[in-house]
PDB file of C-alpha atoms in Angstrom:
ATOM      1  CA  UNK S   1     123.170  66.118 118.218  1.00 73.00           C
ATOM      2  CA  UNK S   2     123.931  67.018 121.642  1.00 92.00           C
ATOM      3  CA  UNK S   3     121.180  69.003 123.317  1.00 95.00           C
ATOM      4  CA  UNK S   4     124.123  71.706 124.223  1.00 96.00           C
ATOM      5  CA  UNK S   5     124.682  72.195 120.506  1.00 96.00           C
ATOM      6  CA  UNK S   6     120.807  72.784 119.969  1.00 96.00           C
ATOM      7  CA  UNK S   7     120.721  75.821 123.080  1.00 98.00           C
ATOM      8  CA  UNK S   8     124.090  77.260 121.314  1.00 98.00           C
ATOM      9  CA  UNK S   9     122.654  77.381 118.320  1.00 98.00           C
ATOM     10  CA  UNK S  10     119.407  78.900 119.458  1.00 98.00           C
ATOM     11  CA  UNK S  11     121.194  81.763 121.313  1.00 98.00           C
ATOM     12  CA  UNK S  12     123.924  82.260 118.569  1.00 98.00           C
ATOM     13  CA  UNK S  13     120.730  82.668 116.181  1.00 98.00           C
ATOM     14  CA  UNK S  14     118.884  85.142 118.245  1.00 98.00           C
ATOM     15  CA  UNK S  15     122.325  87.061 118.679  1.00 98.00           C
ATOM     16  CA  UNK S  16     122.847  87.103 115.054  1.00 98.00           C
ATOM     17  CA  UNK S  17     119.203  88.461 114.281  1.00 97.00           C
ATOM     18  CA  UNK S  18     120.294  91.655 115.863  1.00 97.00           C
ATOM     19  CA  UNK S  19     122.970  92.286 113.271  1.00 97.00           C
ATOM     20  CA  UNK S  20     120.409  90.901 110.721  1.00 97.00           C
ATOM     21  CA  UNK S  21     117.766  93.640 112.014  1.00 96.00           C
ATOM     22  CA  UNK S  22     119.980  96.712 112.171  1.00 97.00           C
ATOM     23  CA  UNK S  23     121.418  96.216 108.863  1.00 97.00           C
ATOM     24  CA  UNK S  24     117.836  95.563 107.514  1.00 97.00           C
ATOM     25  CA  UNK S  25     116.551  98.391 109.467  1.00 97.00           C
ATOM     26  CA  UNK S  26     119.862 100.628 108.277  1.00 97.00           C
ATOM     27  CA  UNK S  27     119.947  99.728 104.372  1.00 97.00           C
ATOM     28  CA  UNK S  28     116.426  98.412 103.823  1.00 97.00           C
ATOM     29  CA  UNK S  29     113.703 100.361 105.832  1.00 97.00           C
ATOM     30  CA  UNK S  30     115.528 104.126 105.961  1.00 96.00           C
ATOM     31  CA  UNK S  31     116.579 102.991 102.393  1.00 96.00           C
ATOM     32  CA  UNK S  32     114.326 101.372  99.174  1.00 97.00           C
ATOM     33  CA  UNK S  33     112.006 100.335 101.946  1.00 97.00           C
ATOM     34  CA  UNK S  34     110.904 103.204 103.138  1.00 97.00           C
ATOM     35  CA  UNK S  35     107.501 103.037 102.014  1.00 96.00           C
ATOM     36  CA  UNK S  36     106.521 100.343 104.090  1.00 96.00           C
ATOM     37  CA  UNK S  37     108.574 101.925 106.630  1.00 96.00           C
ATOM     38  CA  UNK S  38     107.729 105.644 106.702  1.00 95.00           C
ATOM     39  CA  UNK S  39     104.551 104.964 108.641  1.00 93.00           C
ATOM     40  CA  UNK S  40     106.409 104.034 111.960  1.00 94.00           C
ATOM     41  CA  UNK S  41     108.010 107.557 111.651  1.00 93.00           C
ATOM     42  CA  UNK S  42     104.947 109.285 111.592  1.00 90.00           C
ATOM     43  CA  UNK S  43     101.955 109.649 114.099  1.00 86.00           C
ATOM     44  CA  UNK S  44      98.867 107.633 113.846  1.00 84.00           C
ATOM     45  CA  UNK S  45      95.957 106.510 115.440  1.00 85.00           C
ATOM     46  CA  UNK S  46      95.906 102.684 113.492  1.00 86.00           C
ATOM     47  CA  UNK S  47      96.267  99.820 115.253  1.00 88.00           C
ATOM     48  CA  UNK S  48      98.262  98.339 112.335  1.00 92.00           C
ATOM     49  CA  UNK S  49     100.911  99.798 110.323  1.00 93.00           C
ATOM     50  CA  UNK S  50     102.915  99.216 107.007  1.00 95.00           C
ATOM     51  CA  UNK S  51     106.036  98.841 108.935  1.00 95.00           C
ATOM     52  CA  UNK S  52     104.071  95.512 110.356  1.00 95.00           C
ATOM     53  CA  UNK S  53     104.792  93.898 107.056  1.00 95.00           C
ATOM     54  CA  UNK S  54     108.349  93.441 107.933  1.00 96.00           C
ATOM     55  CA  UNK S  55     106.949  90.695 110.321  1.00 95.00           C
ATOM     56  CA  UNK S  56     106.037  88.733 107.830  1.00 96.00           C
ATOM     57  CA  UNK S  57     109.676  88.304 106.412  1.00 95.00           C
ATOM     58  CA  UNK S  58     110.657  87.796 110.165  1.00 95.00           C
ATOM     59  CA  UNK S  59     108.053  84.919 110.088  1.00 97.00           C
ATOM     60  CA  UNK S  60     109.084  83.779 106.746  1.00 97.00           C
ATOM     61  CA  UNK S  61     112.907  83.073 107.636  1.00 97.00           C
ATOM     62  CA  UNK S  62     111.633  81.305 110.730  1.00 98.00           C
ATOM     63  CA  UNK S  63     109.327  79.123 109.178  1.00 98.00           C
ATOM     64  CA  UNK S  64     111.773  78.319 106.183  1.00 98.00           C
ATOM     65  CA  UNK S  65     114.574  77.440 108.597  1.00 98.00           C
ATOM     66  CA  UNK S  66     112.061  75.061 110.632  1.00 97.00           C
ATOM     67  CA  UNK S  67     111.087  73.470 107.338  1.00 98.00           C
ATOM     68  CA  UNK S  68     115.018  72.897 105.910  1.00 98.00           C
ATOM     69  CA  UNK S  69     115.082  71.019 109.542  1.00 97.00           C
ATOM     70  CA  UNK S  70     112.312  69.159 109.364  1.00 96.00           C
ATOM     71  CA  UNK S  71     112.401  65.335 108.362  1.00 95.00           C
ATOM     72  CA  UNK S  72     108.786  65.567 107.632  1.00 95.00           C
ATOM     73  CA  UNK S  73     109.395  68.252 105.096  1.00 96.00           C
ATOM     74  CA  UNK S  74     112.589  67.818 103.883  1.00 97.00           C
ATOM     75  CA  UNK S  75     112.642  63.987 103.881  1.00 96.00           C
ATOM     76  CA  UNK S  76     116.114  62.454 104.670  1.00 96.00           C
ATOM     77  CA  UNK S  77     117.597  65.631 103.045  1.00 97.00           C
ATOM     78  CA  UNK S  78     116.365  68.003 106.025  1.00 97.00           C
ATOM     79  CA  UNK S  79     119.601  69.601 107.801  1.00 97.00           C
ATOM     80  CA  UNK S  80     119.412  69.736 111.753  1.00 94.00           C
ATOM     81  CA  UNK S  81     120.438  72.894 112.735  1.00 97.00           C
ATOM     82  CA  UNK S  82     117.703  74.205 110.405  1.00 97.00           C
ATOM     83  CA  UNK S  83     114.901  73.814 113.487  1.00 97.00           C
ATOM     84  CA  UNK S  84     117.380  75.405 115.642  1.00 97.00           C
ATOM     85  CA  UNK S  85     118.161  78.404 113.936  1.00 98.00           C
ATOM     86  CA  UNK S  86     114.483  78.830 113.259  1.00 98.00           C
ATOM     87  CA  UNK S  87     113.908  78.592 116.923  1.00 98.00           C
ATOM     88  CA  UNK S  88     116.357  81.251 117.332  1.00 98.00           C
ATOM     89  CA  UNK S  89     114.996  83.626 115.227  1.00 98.00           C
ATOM     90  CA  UNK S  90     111.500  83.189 116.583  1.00 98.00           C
ATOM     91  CA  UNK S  91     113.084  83.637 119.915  1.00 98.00           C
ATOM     92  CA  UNK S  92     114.259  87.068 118.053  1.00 98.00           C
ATOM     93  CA  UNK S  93     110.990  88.205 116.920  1.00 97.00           C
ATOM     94  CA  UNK S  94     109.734  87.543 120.359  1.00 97.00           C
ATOM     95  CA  UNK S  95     112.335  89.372 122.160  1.00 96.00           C
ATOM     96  CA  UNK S  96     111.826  92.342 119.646  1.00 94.00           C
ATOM     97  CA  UNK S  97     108.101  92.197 120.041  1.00 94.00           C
ATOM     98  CA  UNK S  98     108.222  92.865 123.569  1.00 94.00           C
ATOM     99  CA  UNK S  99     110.840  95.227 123.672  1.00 93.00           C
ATOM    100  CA  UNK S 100     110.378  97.389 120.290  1.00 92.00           C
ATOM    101  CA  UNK S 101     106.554  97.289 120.050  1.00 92.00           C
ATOM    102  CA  UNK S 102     106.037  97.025 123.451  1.00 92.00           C
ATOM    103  CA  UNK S 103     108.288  98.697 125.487  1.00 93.00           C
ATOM    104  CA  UNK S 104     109.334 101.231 123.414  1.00 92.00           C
ATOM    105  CA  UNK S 105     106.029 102.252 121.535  1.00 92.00           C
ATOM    106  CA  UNK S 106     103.936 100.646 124.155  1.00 91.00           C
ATOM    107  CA  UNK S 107     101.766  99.221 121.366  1.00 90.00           C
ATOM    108  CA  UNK S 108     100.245  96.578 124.019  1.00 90.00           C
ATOM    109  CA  UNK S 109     101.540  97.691 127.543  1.00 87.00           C
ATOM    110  CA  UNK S 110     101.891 100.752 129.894  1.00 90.00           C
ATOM    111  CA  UNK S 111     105.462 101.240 131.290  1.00 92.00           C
ATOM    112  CA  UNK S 112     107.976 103.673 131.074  1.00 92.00           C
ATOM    113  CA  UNK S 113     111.357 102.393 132.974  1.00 95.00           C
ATOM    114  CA  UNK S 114     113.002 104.777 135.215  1.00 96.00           C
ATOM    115  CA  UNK S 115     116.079 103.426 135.144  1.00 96.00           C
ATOM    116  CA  UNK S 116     118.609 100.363 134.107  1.00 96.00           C
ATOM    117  CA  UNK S 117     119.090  99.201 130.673  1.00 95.00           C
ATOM    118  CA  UNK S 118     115.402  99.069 129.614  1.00 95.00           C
ATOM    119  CA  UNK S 119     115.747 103.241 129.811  1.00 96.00           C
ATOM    120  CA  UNK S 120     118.458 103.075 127.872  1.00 96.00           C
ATOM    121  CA  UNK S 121     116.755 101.012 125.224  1.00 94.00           C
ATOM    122  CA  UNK S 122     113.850 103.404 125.238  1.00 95.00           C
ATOM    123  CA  UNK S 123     115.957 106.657 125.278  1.00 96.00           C
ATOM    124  CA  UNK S 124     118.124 104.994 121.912  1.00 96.00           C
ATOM    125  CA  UNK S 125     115.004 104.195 119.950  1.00 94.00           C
ATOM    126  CA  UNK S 126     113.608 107.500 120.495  1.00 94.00           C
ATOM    127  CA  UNK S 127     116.592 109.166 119.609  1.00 95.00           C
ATOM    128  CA  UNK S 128     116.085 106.881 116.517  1.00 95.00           C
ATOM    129  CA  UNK S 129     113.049 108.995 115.923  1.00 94.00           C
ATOM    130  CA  UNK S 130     114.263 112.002 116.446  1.00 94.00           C
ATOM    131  CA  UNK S 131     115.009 112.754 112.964  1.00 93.00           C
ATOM    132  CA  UNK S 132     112.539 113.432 109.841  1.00 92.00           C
ATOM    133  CA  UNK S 133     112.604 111.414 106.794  1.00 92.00           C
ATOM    134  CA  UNK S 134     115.119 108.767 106.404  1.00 94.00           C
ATOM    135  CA  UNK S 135     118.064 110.858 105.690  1.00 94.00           C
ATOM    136  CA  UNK S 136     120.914 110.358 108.945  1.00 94.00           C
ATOM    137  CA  UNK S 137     119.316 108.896 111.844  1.00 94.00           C
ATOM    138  CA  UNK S 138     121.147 107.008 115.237  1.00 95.00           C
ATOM    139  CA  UNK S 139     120.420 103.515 116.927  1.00 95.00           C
ATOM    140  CA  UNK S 140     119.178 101.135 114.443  1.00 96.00           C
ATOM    141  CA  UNK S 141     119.201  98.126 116.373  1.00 93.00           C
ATOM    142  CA  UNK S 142     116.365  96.598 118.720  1.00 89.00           C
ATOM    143  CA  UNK S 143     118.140  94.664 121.642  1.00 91.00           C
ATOM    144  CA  UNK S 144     121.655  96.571 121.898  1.00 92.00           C
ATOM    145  CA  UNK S 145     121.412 100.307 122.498  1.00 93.00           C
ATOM    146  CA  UNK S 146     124.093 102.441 122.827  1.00 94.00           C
ATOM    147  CA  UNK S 147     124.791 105.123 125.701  1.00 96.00           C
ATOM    148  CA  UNK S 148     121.937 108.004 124.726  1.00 96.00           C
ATOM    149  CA  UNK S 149     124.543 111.255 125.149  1.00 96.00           C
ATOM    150  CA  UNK S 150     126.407 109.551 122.359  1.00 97.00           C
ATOM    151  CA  UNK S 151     123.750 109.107 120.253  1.00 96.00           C
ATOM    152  CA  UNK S 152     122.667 113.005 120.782  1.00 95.00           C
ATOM    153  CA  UNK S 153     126.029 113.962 120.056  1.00 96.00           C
ATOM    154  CA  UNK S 154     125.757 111.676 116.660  1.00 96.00           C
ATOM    155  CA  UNK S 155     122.711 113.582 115.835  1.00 94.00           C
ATOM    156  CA  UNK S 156     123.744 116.874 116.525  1.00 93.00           C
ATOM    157  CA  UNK S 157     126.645 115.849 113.924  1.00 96.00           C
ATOM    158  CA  UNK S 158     124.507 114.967 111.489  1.00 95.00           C
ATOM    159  CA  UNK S 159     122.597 117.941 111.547  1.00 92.00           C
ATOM    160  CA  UNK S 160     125.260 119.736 111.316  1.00 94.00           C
ATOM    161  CA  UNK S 161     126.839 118.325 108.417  1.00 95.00           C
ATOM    162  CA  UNK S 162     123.099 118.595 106.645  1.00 92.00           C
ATOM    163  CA  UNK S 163     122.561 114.822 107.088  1.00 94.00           C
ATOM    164  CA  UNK S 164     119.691 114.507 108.768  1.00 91.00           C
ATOM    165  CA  UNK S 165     116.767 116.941 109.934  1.00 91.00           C
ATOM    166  CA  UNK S 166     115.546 117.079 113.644  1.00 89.00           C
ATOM    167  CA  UNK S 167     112.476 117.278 115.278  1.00 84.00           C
ATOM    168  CA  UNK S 168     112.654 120.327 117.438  1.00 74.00           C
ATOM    169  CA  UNK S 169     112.637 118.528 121.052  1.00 60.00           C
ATOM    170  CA  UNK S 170     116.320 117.080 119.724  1.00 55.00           C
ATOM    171  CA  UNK S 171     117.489 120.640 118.657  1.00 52.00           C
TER     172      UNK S 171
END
């Protein structure tokens, strides 16, 4: 295997992760998940929340993905691209780690961007929380955020049709 084939792979598995995270985040966590998830909606003071579980399965993938690619697991039956794509979606989990949980909710750094895309992702995910419960809601990806007047324009939608209720600062 060509080492070019290993970095595609990597990247193509980080970029699908993002599809992998909003539908999770879409159908999963504002859906039968919400209990785990309900936390991250709501102000706390913990260091750690439910919501943190969701790691774990992050983690889990990874680590099953290095482990159908590893000879020393898998014998002769491991498959190759396995290590890859668990690369890539630890490559994911970093990238989301710094951006969701620390950029966004500055969970374990200071810094609020003033302008450029890293705004934008900020401005999306807070728009995310603008609503109450896990009826409705906007932007439920991590990496790719979408332009923020949209989004408010989405929500305002939603309100009206009695989708989803806002926190007043949206209204």
């Amino acid at each position: 295997m060509s080492a070019l084939a290993a970095v595609l792979i990597v990247l193509a598995s980080a970029a699908a992760m993002e599809f992998v995270a909003w539908s999770s985040h879409k159908y999963i966590m504002h859906g039968f998940g919400w209990a785990w998830h309900r936390d991250h909606h709501e102000p706390h003071d913990k260091v750690l929340e439910k919501n943190d579980l969701y790691a774990v399965f992050g983690a889990a993938i990874s680590i099953s993905m290095f482990a159908l690619g590893s000879p020393l697991v898998m014998g002769a039956k491991a498959w190759w691209p396995g290590t890859w794509i668990g690369l890539g979606v630890l490559l994911y989990g970093v990238i989301y780690t710094l951006i969701h949980d620390g950029l966004v909710h500055q969970r374990y750094f200071r810094w609020v961007p003033k302008r450029g895309y890293a705004k934008r992702l900020v401005q999306a995910h807070k728009l995310h929380h603008a609503t109450i419960g896990k009826e409705g809601g906007v932007s439920f990806g991590f990496v790719v955020a979408r332009d923020p007047a949209v989004l408010k324009r989405e929500l305002r939608a939603q309100r009206e049709q009695g989708i989803a209720v806002l926190r007043e600062a949206v209204e």
